[in-house]
mmCIF file of C-alpha atoms in Angstrom:
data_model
loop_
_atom_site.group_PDB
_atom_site.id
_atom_site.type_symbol
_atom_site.label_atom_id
_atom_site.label_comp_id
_atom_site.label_asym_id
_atom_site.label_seq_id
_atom_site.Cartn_x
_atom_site.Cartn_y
_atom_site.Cartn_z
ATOM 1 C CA UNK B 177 -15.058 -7.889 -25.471
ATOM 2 C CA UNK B 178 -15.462 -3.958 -25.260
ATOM 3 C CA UNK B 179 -18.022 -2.789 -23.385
ATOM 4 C CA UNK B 180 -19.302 0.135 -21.469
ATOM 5 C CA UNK B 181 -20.175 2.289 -24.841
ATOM 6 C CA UNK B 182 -16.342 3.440 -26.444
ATOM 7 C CA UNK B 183 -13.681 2.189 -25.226
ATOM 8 C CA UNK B 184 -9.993 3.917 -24.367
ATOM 9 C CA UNK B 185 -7.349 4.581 -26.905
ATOM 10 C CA UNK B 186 -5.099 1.763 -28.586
ATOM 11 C CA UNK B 187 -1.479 2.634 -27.370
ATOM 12 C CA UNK B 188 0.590 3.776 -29.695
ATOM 13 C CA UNK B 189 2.746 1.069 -31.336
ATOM 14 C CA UNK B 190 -0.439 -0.988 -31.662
ATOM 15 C CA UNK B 191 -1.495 -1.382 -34.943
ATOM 16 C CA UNK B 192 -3.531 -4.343 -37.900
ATOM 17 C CA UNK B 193 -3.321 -4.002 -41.137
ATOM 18 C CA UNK B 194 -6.555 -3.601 -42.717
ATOM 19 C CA UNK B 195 -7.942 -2.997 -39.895
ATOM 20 C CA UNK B 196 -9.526 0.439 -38.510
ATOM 21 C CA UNK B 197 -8.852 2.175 -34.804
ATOM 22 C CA UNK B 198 -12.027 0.844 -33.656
ATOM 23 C CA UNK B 199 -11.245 -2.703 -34.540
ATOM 24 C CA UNK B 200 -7.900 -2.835 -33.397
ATOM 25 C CA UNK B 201 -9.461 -0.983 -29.908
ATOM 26 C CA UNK B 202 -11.958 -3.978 -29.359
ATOM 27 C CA UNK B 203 -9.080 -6.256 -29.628
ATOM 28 C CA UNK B 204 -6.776 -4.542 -27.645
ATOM 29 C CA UNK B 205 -8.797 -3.455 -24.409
ATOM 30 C CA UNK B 206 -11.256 -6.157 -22.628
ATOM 31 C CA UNK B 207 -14.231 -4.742 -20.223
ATOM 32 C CA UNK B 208 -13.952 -5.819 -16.864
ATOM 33 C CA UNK B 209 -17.402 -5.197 -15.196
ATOM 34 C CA UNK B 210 -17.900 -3.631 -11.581
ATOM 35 C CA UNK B 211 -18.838 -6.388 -8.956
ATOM 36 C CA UNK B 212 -18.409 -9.099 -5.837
ATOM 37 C CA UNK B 213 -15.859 -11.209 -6.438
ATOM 38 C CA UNK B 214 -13.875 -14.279 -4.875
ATOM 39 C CA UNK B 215 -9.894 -13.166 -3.767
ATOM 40 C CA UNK B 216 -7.605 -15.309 -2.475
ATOM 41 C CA UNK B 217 -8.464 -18.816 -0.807
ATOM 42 C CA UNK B 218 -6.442 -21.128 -3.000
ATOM 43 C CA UNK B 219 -4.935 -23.571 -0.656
ATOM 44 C CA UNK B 220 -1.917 -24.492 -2.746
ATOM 45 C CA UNK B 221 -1.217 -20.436 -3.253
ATOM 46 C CA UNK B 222 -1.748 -19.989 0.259
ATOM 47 C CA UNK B 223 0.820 -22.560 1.123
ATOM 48 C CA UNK B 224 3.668 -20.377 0.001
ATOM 49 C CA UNK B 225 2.097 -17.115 -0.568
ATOM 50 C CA UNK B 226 -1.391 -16.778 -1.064
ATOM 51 C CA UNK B 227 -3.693 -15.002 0.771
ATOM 52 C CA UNK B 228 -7.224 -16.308 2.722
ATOM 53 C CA UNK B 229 -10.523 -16.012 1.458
ATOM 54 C CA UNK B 230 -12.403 -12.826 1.070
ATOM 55 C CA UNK B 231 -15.017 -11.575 -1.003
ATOM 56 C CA UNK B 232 -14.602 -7.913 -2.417
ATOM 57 C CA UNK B 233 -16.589 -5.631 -4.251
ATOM 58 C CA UNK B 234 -14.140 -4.461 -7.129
ATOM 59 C CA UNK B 235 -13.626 -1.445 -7.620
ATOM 60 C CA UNK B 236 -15.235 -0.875 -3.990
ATOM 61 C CA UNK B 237 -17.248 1.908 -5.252
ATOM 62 C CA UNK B 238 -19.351 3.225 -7.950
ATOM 63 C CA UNK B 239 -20.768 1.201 -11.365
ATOM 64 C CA UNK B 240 -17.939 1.327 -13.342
ATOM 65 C CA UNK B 241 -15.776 -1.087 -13.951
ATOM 66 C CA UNK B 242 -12.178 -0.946 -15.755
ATOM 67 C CA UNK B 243 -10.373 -1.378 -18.735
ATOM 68 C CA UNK B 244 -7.708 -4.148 -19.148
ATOM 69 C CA UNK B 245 -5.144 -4.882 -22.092
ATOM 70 C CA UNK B 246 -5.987 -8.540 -23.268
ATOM 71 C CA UNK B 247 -2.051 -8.441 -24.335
ATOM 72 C CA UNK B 248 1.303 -7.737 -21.984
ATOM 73 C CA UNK B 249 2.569 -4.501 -22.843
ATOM 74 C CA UNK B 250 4.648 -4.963 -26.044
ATOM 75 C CA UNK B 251 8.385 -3.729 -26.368
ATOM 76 C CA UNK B 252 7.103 -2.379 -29.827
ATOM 77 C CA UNK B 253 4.754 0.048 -28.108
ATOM 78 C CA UNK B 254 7.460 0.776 -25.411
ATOM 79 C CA UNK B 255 10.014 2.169 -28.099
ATOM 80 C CA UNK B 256 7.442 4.665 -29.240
ATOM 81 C CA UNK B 257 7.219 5.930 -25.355
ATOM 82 C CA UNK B 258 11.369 5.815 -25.268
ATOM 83 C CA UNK B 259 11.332 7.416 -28.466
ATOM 84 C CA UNK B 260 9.337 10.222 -27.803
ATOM 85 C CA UNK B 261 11.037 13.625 -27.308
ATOM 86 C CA UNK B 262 8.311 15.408 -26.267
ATOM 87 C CA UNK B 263 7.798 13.878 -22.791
ATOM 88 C CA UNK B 264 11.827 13.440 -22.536
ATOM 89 C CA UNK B 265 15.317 14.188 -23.048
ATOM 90 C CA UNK B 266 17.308 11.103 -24.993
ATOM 91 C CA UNK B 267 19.705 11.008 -21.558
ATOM 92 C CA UNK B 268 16.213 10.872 -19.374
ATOM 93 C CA UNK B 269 14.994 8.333 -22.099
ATOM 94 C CA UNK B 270 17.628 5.827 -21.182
ATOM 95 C CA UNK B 271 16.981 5.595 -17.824
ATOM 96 C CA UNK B 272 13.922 4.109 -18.718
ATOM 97 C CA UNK B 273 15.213 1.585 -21.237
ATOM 98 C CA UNK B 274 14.563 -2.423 -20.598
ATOM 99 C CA UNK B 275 17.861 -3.942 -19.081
ATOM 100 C CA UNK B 276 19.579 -6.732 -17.457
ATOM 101 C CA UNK B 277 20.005 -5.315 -14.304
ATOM 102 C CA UNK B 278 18.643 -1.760 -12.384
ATOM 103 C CA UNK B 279 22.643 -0.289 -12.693
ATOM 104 C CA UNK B 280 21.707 2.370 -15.817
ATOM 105 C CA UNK B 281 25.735 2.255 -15.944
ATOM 106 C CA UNK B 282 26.180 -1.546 -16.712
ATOM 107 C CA UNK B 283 23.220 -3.116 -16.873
ATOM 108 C CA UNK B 284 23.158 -4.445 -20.683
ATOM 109 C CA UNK B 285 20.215 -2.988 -22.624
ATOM 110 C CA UNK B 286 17.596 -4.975 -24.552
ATOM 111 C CA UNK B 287 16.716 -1.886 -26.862
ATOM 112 C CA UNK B 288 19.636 0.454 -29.111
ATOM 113 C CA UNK B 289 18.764 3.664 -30.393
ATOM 114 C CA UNK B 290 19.897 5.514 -33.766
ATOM 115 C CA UNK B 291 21.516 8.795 -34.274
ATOM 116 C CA UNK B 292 18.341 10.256 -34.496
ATOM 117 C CA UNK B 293 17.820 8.911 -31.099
ATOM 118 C CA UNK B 294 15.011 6.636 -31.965
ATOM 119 C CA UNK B 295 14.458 3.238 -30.244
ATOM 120 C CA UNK B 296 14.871 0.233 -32.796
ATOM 121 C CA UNK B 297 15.375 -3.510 -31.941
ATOM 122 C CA UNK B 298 18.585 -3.332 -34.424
ATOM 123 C CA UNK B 299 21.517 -5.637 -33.537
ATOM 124 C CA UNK B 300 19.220 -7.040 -31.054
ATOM 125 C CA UNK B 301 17.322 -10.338 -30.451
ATOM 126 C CA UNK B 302 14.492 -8.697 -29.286
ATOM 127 C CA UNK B 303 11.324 -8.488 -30.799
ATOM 128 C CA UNK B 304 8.405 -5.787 -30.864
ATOM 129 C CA UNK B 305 5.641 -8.622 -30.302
ATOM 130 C CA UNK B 306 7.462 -9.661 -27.188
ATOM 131 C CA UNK B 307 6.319 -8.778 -24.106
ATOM 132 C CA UNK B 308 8.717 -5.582 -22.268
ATOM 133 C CA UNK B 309 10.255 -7.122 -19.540
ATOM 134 C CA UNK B 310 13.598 -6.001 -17.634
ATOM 135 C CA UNK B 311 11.989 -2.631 -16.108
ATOM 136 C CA UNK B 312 11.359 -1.485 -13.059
ATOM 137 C CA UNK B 313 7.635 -0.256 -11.272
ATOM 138 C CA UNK B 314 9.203 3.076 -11.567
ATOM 139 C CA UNK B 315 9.441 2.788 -15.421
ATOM 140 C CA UNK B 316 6.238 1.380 -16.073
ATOM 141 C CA UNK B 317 4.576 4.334 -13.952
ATOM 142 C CA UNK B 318 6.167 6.863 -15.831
ATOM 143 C CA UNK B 319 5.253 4.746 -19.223
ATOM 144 C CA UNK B 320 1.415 5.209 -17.768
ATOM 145 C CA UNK B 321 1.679 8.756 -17.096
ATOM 146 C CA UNK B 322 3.165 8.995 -20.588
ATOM 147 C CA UNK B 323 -0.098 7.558 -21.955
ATOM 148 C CA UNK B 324 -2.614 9.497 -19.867
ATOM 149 C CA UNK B 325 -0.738 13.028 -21.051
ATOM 150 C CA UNK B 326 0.347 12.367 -24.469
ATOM 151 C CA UNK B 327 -2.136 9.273 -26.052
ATOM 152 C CA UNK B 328 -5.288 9.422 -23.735
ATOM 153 C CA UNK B 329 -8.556 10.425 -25.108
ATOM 154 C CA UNK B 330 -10.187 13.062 -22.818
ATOM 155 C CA UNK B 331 -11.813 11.131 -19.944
ATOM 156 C CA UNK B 332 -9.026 8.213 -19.688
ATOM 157 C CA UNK B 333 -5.997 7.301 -17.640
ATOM 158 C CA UNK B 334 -4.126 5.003 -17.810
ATOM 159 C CA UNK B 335 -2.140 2.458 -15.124
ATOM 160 C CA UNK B 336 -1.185 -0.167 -13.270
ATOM 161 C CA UNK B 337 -3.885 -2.888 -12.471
ATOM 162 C CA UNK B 338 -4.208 -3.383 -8.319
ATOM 163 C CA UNK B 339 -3.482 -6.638 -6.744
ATOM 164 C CA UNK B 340 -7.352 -7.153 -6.721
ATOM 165 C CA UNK B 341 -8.192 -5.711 -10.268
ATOM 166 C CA UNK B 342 -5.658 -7.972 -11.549
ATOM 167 C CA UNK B 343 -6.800 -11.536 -10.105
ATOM 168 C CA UNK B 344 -10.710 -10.385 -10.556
ATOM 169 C CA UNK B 345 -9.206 -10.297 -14.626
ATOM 170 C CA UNK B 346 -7.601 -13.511 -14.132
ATOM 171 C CA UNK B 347 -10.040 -15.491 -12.328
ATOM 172 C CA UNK B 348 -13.212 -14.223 -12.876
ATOM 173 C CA UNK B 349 -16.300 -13.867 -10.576
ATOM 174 C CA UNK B 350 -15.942 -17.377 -9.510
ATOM 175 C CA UNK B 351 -12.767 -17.205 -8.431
ATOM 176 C CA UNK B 352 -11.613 -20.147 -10.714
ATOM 177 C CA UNK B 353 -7.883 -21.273 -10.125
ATOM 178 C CA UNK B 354 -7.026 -20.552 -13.238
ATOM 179 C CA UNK B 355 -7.972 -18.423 -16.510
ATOM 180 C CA UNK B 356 -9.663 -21.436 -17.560
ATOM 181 C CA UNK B 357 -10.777 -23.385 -14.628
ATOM 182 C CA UNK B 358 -9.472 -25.459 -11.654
ATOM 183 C CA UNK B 359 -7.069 -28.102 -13.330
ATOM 184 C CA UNK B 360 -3.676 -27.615 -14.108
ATOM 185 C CA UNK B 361 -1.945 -28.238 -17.690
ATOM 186 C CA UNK B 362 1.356 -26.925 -18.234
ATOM 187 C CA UNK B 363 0.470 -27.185 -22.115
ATOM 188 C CA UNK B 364 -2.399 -24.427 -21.525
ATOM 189 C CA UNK B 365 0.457 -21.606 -20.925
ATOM 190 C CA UNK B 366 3.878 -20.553 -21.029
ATOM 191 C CA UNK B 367 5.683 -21.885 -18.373
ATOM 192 C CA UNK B 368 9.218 -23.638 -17.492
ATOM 193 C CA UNK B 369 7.532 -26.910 -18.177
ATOM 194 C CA UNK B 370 5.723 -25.801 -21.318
ATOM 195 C CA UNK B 371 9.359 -23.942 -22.630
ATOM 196 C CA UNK B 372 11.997 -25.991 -20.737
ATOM 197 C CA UNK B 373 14.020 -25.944 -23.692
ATOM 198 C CA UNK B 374 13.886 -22.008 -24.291
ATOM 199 C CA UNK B 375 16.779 -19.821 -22.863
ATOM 200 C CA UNK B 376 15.316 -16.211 -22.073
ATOM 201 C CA UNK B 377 12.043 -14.512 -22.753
ATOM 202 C CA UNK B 378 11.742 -14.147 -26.332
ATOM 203 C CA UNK B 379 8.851 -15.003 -28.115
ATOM 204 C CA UNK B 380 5.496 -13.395 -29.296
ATOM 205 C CA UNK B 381 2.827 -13.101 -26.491
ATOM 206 C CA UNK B 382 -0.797 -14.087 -27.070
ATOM 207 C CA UNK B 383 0.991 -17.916 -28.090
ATOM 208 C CA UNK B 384 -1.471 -20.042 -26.257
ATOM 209 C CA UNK B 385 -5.157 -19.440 -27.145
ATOM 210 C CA UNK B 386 -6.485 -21.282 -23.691
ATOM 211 C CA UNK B 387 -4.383 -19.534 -21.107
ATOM 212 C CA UNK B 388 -7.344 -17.290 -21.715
ATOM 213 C CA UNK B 389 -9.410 -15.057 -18.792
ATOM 214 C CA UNK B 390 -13.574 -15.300 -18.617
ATOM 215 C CA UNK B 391 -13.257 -11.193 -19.837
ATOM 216 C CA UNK B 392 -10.466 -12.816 -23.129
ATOM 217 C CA UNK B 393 -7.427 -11.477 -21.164
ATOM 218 C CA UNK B 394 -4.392 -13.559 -22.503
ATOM 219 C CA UNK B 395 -1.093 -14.897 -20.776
ATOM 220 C CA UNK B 396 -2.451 -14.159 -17.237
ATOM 221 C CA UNK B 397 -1.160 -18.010 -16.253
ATOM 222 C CA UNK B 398 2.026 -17.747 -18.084
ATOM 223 C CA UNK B 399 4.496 -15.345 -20.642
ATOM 224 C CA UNK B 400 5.853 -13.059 -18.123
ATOM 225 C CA UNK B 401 5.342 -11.776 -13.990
ATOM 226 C CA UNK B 402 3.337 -8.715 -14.517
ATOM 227 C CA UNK B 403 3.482 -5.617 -11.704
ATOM 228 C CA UNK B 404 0.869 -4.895 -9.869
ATOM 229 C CA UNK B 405 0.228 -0.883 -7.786
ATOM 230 C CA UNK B 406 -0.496 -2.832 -4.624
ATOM 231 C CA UNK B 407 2.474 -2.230 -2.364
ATOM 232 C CA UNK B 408 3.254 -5.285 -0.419
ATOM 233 C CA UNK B 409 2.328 -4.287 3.911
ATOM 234 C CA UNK B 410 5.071 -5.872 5.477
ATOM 235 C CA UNK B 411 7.968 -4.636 3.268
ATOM 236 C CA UNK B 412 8.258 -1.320 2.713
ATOM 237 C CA UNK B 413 9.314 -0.691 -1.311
ATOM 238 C CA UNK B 414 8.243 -4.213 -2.504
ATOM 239 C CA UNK B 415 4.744 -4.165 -4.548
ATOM 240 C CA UNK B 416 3.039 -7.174 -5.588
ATOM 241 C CA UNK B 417 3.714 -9.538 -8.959
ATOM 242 C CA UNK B 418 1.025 -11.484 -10.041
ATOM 243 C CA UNK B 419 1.106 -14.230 -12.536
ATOM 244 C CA UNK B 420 3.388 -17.009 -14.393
ATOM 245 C CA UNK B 421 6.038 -16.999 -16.306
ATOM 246 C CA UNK B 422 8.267 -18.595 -18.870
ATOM 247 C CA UNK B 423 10.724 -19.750 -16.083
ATOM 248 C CA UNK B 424 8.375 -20.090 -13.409
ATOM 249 C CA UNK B 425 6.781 -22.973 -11.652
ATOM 250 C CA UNK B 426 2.812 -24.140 -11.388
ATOM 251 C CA UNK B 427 2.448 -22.022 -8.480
ATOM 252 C CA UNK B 428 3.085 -18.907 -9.935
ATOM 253 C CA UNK B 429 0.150 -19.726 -12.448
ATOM 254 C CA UNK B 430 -2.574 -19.715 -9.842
ATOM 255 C CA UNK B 431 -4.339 -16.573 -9.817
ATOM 256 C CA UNK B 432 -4.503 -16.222 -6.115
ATOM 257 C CA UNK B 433 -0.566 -16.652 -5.778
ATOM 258 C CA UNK B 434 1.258 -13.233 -5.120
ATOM 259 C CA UNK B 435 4.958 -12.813 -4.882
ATOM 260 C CA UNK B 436 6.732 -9.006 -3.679
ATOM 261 C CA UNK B 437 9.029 -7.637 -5.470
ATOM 262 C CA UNK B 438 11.413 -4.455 -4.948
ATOM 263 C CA UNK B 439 10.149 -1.760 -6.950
ATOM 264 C CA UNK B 440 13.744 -0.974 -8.487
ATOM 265 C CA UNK B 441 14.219 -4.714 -9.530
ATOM 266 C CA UNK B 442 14.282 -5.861 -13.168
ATOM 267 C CA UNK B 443 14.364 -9.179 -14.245
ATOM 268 C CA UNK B 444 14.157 -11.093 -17.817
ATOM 269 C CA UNK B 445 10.874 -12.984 -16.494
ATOM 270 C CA UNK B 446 9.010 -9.535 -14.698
ATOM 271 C CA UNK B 447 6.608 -7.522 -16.860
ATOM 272 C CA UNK B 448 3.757 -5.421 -16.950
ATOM 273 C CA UNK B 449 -0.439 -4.652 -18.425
ATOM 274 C CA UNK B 450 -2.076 -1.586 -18.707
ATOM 275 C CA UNK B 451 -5.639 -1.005 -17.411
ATOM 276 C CA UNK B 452 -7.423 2.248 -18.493
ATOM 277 C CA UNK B 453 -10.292 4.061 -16.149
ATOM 278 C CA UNK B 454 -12.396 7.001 -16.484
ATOM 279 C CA UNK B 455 -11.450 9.893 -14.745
ATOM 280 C CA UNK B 456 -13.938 10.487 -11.918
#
């Protein structure tokens, strides 16, 4: 799945027994190659809030293509970032910290610290192979810049995918409906018909093998709304969610649906993926 000679760093967080840096790199990161691709044009997305047609060159210049996590970002990897003095204060490190709502004050938080001021998932439900969820664009920026400072290997940063980077992962160069193909299933991902019976976002990510991109990105149809850096035109302060989610409807699962969302808002359902590029 790696390509384009060594790939980026593994975040850190991200770890397999047995298993060296290397190994645990090729399954972390998939290569997403430079090239003309098929955005938008789903009629059913486009009923509510798709976009038309068009055919892009992505990225729009040069040979290289990108880097994208085949996983959500995990809230075990995101404790490590919270947890680490270095980059900031415990009082700035809260502000960053998953939650029920964007009020720092009383918004309930999905991660505790110790008196050492470390992150853990004690006295919580949460789990370190879930996918992060309940932070805002603001967070997950800062969680990027974190990576390209602190855990990048010279040559790498780290970010947000764009609107377009993320539905050329999900739908390939023939802009397929879905990660695998033009016919819906809500068995093939996790979705409020898939998990009507579940009450919140808990559970491992990577859980079904077919919701599966043509580069072996997983969850792109289901698990959780990931951000996107694509500001939405219209609105200023709204950017662009892409994807399904556990409590979310077919529509959301189509790869050419797009929903905007205010920057500051956090939600149980609302996540985020990493890409990695070369610096130019």
């Amino acid at each position: 799945l790696v390509g384009e000679g060594d790939g980026p760093p593994v975040p850190p967080g991200i770890s397999a027994k047995g298993s060296d840096e290397n190994a645990v790199a090729r399954f972390f990161w998939a290569y997403v190659p430079a090239g003309w691709v098929r955005v938008g044009g789903d009629p059913d997305a486009l009923r509510i809030q798709g976009r038309p047609e068009d055919r892009r060159r992505i990225p729009p210049q040069g040979p290289r293509g990108f880097f994208v996590a085949r996983l959500e970002f995990l809230a075990g990897a995101y404790t490590h970032y919270l947890s680490d003095r270095s980059w900031h204060e415990l009082k700035v490190a809260m502000r960053h910290v998953p939650r029920t709502t964007p009020d720092i004050e009383k918004g309930e938080p999905y991660i505790g610290y110790d008196d050492k001021g470390q992150f853990t998932f004690a006295a919580t439900e949460w789990g370190p192979l879930w996918a992060v969820v309940g932070v805002s664009l603001s967070d997950a920026e800062d969680l990027c810049r974190w990576l390209t400072e602190r855990h990048g290997r010279d040559g790498w940063e780290f970010g947000l995918p764009t609107e377009d980077e993320w539905e050329m992962t999900a739908r390939g160069a023939d802009g397929r409906h879905f990660p695998w193909g033009d016919v819906f299933d809500p068995s093939f991902c996790r979705m409020a018909k898939s998990r009507s019976q579940e009450v919140g976002s808990g559970e491992p990510v990577g859980r079904f093998p077919v919701d599966e991109s043509p580069y072996g990105v997983l969850d792109l149809a289901g698990g959780v709304l990931e951000r996107t850096a694509t500001p939405q035109p219209v609105h200023e302060g709204m950017y662009f969610v892409k994807g399904g989610g556990w409590s979310r409807l077919e529509v959301f699962c189509r790869g050419a649906f797009r929903n905007g969302i205010d920057e500051w808002h956090v939600s149980d359902d609302i996540g985020f993926r990493v890409v990695a590029r070369r610096k130019k």
